[in-house]
Tab-separated table of C-alpha atoms in Angstrom:
chain	number	residue	atom	x	y	z
A	864	MET	CA	68.900	164.184	-5.894
A	865	ALA	CA	70.123	160.863	-4.454
A	866	SER	CA	67.791	158.091	-4.293
A	867	PRO	CA	67.906	155.965	-1.265
A	868	GLU	CA	67.725	152.247	-2.019
A	869	ILE	CA	66.904	149.043	-0.176
A	870	ASP	CA	68.916	146.130	-1.542
A	871	TYR	CA	67.671	142.519	-1.301
A	872	PRO	CA	69.428	139.297	-2.364
A	873	ARG	CA	69.190	138.307	-6.010
A	874	LEU	CA	66.307	136.061	-6.509
A	875	SER	CA	65.633	133.407	-9.006
A	876	SER	CA	63.644	134.088	-12.179
A	877	GLY	CA	61.179	131.454	-10.915
A	878	SER	CA	59.492	134.030	-8.612
A	879	GLU	CA	56.875	135.721	-10.640
A	880	SER	CA	57.642	139.392	-11.575
A	881	PHE	CA	61.148	139.260	-9.894
A	882	GLY	CA	64.228	139.916	-11.794
A	883	GLY	CA	67.771	140.926	-11.013
A	884	CYS	CA	68.411	142.644	-7.692
A	885	PHE	CA	65.377	143.573	-5.796
A	886	ASN	CA	65.659	147.167	-4.825
A	887	ILE	CA	63.103	149.586	-3.251
A	888	ARG	CA	63.979	153.152	-3.834
A	889	ILE	CA	62.122	155.910	-1.909
A	890	GLU	CA	62.456	159.439	-3.210
A	891	GLY	CA	61.079	162.784	-2.147
A	892	GLU	CA	61.981	166.403	-2.245
A	893	ASP	CA	65.055	167.026	-0.273
A	894	THR	CA	64.733	163.588	1.406
A	895	ARG	CA	67.599	161.300	1.951
A	896	HIS	CA	66.790	158.181	3.710
A	897	THR	CA	68.262	154.749	3.752
A	898	LEU	CA	66.561	151.767	5.221
A	899	ASP	CA	69.212	149.047	6.087
A	900	PHE	CA	68.640	145.521	6.855
A	901	HIS	CA	71.293	143.541	8.714
A	902	GLU	CA	71.335	139.844	9.669
A	903	ASP	CA	72.091	139.301	13.319
A	904	ARG	CA	74.688	136.417	13.053
A	905	LYS	CA	74.437	135.902	16.840
A	906	SER	CA	70.754	135.231	16.622
A	907	PRO	CA	69.635	131.599	17.694
A	908	VAL	CA	67.665	131.262	14.448
A	909	TYR	CA	70.567	132.225	12.409
A	910	ASN	CA	73.108	129.800	14.064
A	911	ALA	CA	70.924	127.062	15.250
A	912	ARG	CA	72.000	123.645	14.035
A	913	ASN	CA	68.904	121.697	15.329
A	914	ILE	CA	65.794	122.820	13.442
A	915	PRO	CA	63.039	123.388	15.818
A	916	GLU	CA	59.401	123.133	15.198
A	917	PRO	CA	58.091	126.609	14.205
A	918	PRO	CA	56.448	128.508	16.980
A	919	PRO	CA	52.685	128.642	16.927
A	920	PRO	CA	51.301	131.478	14.557
A	921	PRO	CA	50.474	134.743	16.329
A	922	GLY	CA	46.657	134.843	17.038
A	923	LYS	CA	44.290	135.965	14.569
A	924	ILE	CA	45.516	137.368	11.265
A	925	CYS	CA	43.172	140.417	11.604
A	926	SER	CA	41.176	142.186	14.180
A	927	LYS	CA	37.756	143.275	13.994
A	928	SER	CA	38.755	146.388	12.252
A	929	ILE	CA	40.464	144.545	9.338
A	930	THR	CA	38.606	143.348	6.234
A	931	HIS	CA	39.565	140.595	3.732
A	932	GLU	CA	38.049	140.062	0.404
A	933	ARG	CA	37.087	136.391	0.038
A	934	GLY	CA	36.543	134.246	-2.979
A	935	HIS	CA	33.462	135.913	-4.579
A	936	GLY	CA	34.228	139.428	-3.484
A	937	LYS	CA	32.601	139.000	0.018
A	938	TYR	CA	33.778	140.885	3.006
A	939	ASP	CA	33.565	140.124	6.645
A	940	ARG	CA	34.463	141.674	10.146
A	941	VAL	CA	33.616	145.276	8.897
A	942	PRO	CA	30.407	146.683	8.113
A	943	ASN	CA	29.824	147.275	4.343
A	944	GLU	CA	29.455	150.968	4.710
A	945	THR	CA	32.621	151.326	6.565
A	946	ARG	CA	34.589	149.257	3.945
A	947	ASP	CA	32.797	151.147	1.061
A	948	THR	CA	33.651	154.560	2.536
A	949	TRP	CA	37.468	153.840	2.893
A	950	ASP	CA	37.754	151.960	-0.400
A	951	LYS	CA	36.010	154.848	-2.250
A	952	LEU	CA	38.180	157.354	-0.667
A	953	PHE	CA	41.114	155.454	-1.745
A	954	LYS	CA	40.098	154.668	-5.287
A	955	ASP	CA	38.427	157.943	-6.162
A	956	GLY	CA	41.301	160.021	-4.547
A	957	TYR	CA	38.927	162.738	-3.512
A	958	GLY	CA	40.920	165.535	-1.764
A	959	ALA	CA	44.186	163.589	-2.204
A	960	ASP	CA	47.147	165.721	-1.263
A	961	VAL	CA	49.820	163.232	-1.970
A	962	HIS	CA	51.084	161.632	-5.281
A	963	ILE	CA	53.003	158.382	-5.052
A	964	SER	CA	55.012	157.771	-8.264
A	965	THR	CA	55.588	154.273	-9.408
A	966	ASP	CA	57.870	152.257	-11.786
A	967	ASN	CA	55.471	152.448	-14.668
A	968	GLY	CA	55.479	156.335	-14.637
A	969	SER	CA	52.046	156.765	-13.160
A	970	PHE	CA	51.087	157.898	-9.707
A	971	ILE	CA	48.661	156.803	-7.061
A	972	PRO	CA	46.740	159.580	-5.178
A	973	ALA	CA	46.588	159.373	-1.310
A	974	HIS	CA	46.001	161.438	1.704
A	975	TYR	CA	48.860	162.763	3.907
A	976	THR	CA	47.225	162.329	7.188
A	977	LEU	CA	46.083	158.842	6.721
A	978	LEU	CA	49.421	157.707	5.532
A	979	ARG	CA	51.196	159.435	8.381
A	980	ILE	CA	48.866	157.437	10.766
A	981	ALA	CA	49.251	154.183	8.931
A	982	SER	CA	52.980	154.194	8.589
A	983	PRO	CA	55.426	156.152	10.724
A	984	ILE	CA	58.195	155.792	7.928
A	985	LEU	CA	56.010	157.121	5.196
A	986	GLY	CA	54.969	159.728	7.569
A	987	ASN	CA	58.494	161.038	8.049
A	988	LEU	CA	59.326	160.878	4.278
A	989	LEU	CA	56.054	162.904	3.609
A	990	GLN	CA	56.777	165.407	6.317
A	991	GLN	CA	60.171	166.267	4.805
A	992	SER	CA	58.775	166.517	1.400
A	993	LYS	CA	58.245	169.797	-0.349
A	994	VAL	CA	54.536	170.942	-0.997
A	995	LYS	CA	53.916	172.127	-4.629
A	996	ASN	CA	50.385	173.275	-5.448
A	997	GLY	CA	49.127	171.724	-2.380
A	998	ILE	CA	50.513	168.182	-3.210
A	999	ARG	CA	53.343	166.309	-1.764
A	1000	SER	CA	55.045	163.849	-4.029
A	1001	ILE	CA	57.261	160.754	-3.253
A	1002	LYS	CA	58.381	157.698	-5.327
A	1003	ILE	CA	58.182	154.181	-4.478
A	1004	LEU	CA	60.331	152.373	-7.171
A	1005	GLY	CA	61.739	148.948	-7.542
A	1006	VAL	CA	58.548	146.995	-7.202
A	1007	PRO	CA	55.627	146.786	-9.745
A	1008	HIS	CA	52.873	149.421	-9.815
A	1009	ASP	CA	50.217	146.837	-8.808
A	1010	ALA	CA	52.145	145.984	-5.601
A	1011	VAL	CA	52.270	149.540	-4.558
A	1012	PHE	CA	48.625	150.013	-5.301
A	1013	ILE	CA	47.663	146.974	-3.156
A	1014	PHE	CA	49.999	148.168	-0.493
A	1015	ILE	CA	48.391	151.642	-0.257
A	1016	ARG	CA	44.798	150.293	-0.466
A	1017	PHE	CA	45.651	148.092	2.519
A	1018	LEU	CA	46.700	151.090	4.543
A	1019	TYR	CA	43.148	152.604	4.013
A	1020	SER	CA	40.826	149.719	4.597
A	1021	ALA	CA	43.018	146.526	4.988
A	1022	CYS	CA	41.148	145.136	2.110
A	1023	TYR	CA	42.824	143.158	-0.669
A	1024	GLU	CA	41.980	140.717	-3.538
A	1025	GLU	CA	43.236	137.311	-2.901
A	1026	ARG	CA	44.705	136.875	-6.474
A	1027	GLY	CA	46.658	140.095	-6.315
A	1028	MET	CA	47.946	139.421	-2.853
A	1029	LYS	CA	49.203	135.987	-3.870
A	1030	THR	CA	50.807	137.299	-7.016
A	1031	PHE	CA	52.828	140.156	-5.151
A	1032	VAL	CA	53.021	138.500	-1.784
A	1033	LEU	CA	56.851	138.735	-1.731
A	1034	HIS	CA	56.808	142.384	-2.861
A	1035	LEU	CA	54.210	143.255	-0.142
A	1036	LEU	CA	56.195	141.392	2.500
A	1037	VAL	CA	59.172	143.633	1.726
A	1038	LEU	CA	57.081	146.695	1.609
A	1039	SER	CA	55.319	145.957	4.851
A	1040	HIS	CA	58.665	145.518	6.643
A	1041	SER	CA	60.257	148.527	4.904
A	1042	TYR	CA	57.331	150.863	5.901
A	1043	SER	CA	56.640	149.194	9.208
A	1044	VAL	CA	53.172	147.837	8.666
A	1045	PRO	CA	52.925	144.798	10.889
A	1046	SER	CA	49.266	143.920	9.961
A	1047	LEU	CA	50.048	143.413	6.382
A	1048	LYS	CA	53.174	141.475	7.278
A	1049	ARG	CA	51.103	139.077	9.220
A	1050	VAL	CA	48.890	138.667	6.282
A	1051	CYS	CA	51.765	137.947	3.920
A	1052	ILE	CA	53.457	135.461	6.367
A	1053	HIS	CA	49.977	133.656	6.731
A	1054	LEU	CA	49.486	133.371	2.923
A	1055	LEU	CA	53.240	132.135	2.436
A	1056	GLU	CA	52.761	129.353	5.138
A	1057	GLN	CA	49.301	128.345	3.909
A	1058	GLY	CA	50.208	126.896	0.624
A	1059	TRP	CA	52.174	129.489	-1.409
A	1060	LEU	CA	55.461	128.299	-0.276
A	1061	SER	CA	56.916	125.605	-2.630
A	1062	PRO	CA	60.301	123.859	-3.490
A	1063	GLU	CA	60.515	126.261	-6.404
A	1064	ASN	CA	60.297	129.544	-4.421
A	1065	VAL	CA	61.434	128.439	-0.835
A	1066	ILE	CA	65.024	129.765	-1.444
A	1067	ASP	CA	63.748	133.107	-2.424
A	1068	VAL	CA	61.418	133.298	0.477
A	1069	LEU	CA	64.100	132.177	2.958
A	1070	GLN	CA	66.299	135.111	1.861
A	1071	LEU	CA	63.587	137.558	2.076
A	1072	GLY	CA	62.569	136.208	5.437
A	1073	ARG	CA	66.015	136.814	6.859
A	1074	ASN	CA	66.079	140.370	5.513
A	1075	CYS	CA	62.523	141.038	6.704
A	1076	ASP	CA	63.126	139.716	10.288
A	1077	VAL	CA	60.601	136.988	10.173
A	1078	PRO	CA	62.098	134.102	12.271
A	1079	ARG	CA	59.021	131.921	12.037
A	1080	LEU	CA	59.030	131.929	8.224
A	1081	ILE	CA	62.782	131.154	8.362
A	1082	VAL	CA	62.189	127.991	10.362
A	1083	VAL	CA	59.389	126.856	7.895
A	1084	CYS	CA	61.552	127.457	4.965
A	1085	ILE	CA	64.593	125.558	6.573
A	1086	ARG	CA	62.196	122.503	7.400
A	1087	MET	CA	60.995	122.400	3.872
A	1088	ILE	CA	64.438	122.544	2.368
A	1089	VAL	CA	65.719	119.748	4.647
A	1090	ARG	CA	62.698	117.502	3.880
A	1091	ASN	CA	62.908	118.139	0.115
A	1092	PHE	CA	66.536	118.685	-0.181
A	1093	ILE	CA	67.278	116.592	-3.354
A	1094	THR	CA	64.675	118.518	-5.402
A	1095	ILE	CA	65.434	121.973	-3.967
A	1096	SER	CA	69.171	121.731	-4.374
A	1097	SER	CA	68.699	121.092	-8.068
A	1098	SER	CA	66.435	124.059	-8.561
A	1099	GLU	CA	67.147	127.531	-10.226
A	1100	GLY	CA	66.747	129.310	-6.826
A	1101	TRP	CA	69.491	127.063	-5.215
A	1102	GLU	CA	71.825	127.771	-8.109
A	1103	VAL	CA	71.348	131.529	-7.822
A	1104	MET	CA	71.745	131.293	-4.130
A	1105	ARG	CA	74.865	129.354	-4.397
A	1106	ARG	CA	76.713	131.802	-6.624
A	1107	ALA	CA	75.481	134.924	-4.766
A	1108	ASN	CA	75.567	133.687	-1.090
A	1109	PRO	CA	77.766	130.648	-0.767
A	1110	THR	CA	77.855	131.107	3.012
A	1111	LEU	CA	74.056	130.565	3.248
A	1112	GLU	CA	74.520	127.375	1.080
A	1113	GLN	CA	76.958	125.962	3.590
A	1114	GLU	CA	74.707	126.688	6.387
A	1115	LEU	CA	71.769	124.892	4.766
A	1116	LEU	CA	74.043	121.967	3.866
A	1117	GLU	CA	75.039	121.740	7.601
A	1118	TYR	CA	71.257	121.727	8.589
A	1119	VAL	CA	70.843	118.755	6.212
A	1120	VAL	CA	73.683	116.870	7.644
A	1121	ASP	CA	72.617	117.418	11.122
A	1122	ALA	CA	69.068	116.236	10.264
A	1123	ASP	CA	70.492	113.027	8.572
A	1124	SER	CA	72.753	112.333	11.611
A	1125	ILE	CA	69.626	112.598	13.856
A	1126	THR	CA	67.661	110.129	11.772
């Protein structure tokens, strides 16, 4: 059976748990799906020479129905009973009728109806998968097991542990885009903009931002590159990008030249 793949730019080893080409493969019985990402070279963000201020962030990161785990395991915005119910359903896997296999050979139990509601793409994959002994099986490969676990848990209750989210934020950004989960995508973008972005990883984040259709994040990355060009241009991420995507390097150099001409 063919395994559909989602290919992303080669990233530097400086990004934790990334290595080689970043592919997400989705497999299911008799399922053939390919999720393609194309850069729009006519986009103003893609071709703009002058770097504008990034637009204001979109509203609040979460609605009242979304829960975040804070520093000491505290929750807000959702009654504890509701949070506990959905988390328990996910963690216990009671009545699960879906198995999601991951890279480490294990699987995550889940519920068909909930996944269909939370992600239309997952829903389509599951709908076309075969049922064996009452269980539908799909595979999410190419990202660490823990990233898939955090992703599926978020679909249930929008809960996450900050440490895990920060560790796998780039994987989760791609998963949220690939499976059309805008609420998780907003959380990832917020974390990246609020301190996770650095000269060491900005090139990787820029390339993912272009593939995941995040124009605000692209602008933030370009501004950081222009302001810290000497440091960033000598980083491992820049060297990997230069070899894999010389066109992007040329565009970034033009941004720097334009910025210097203005100042």
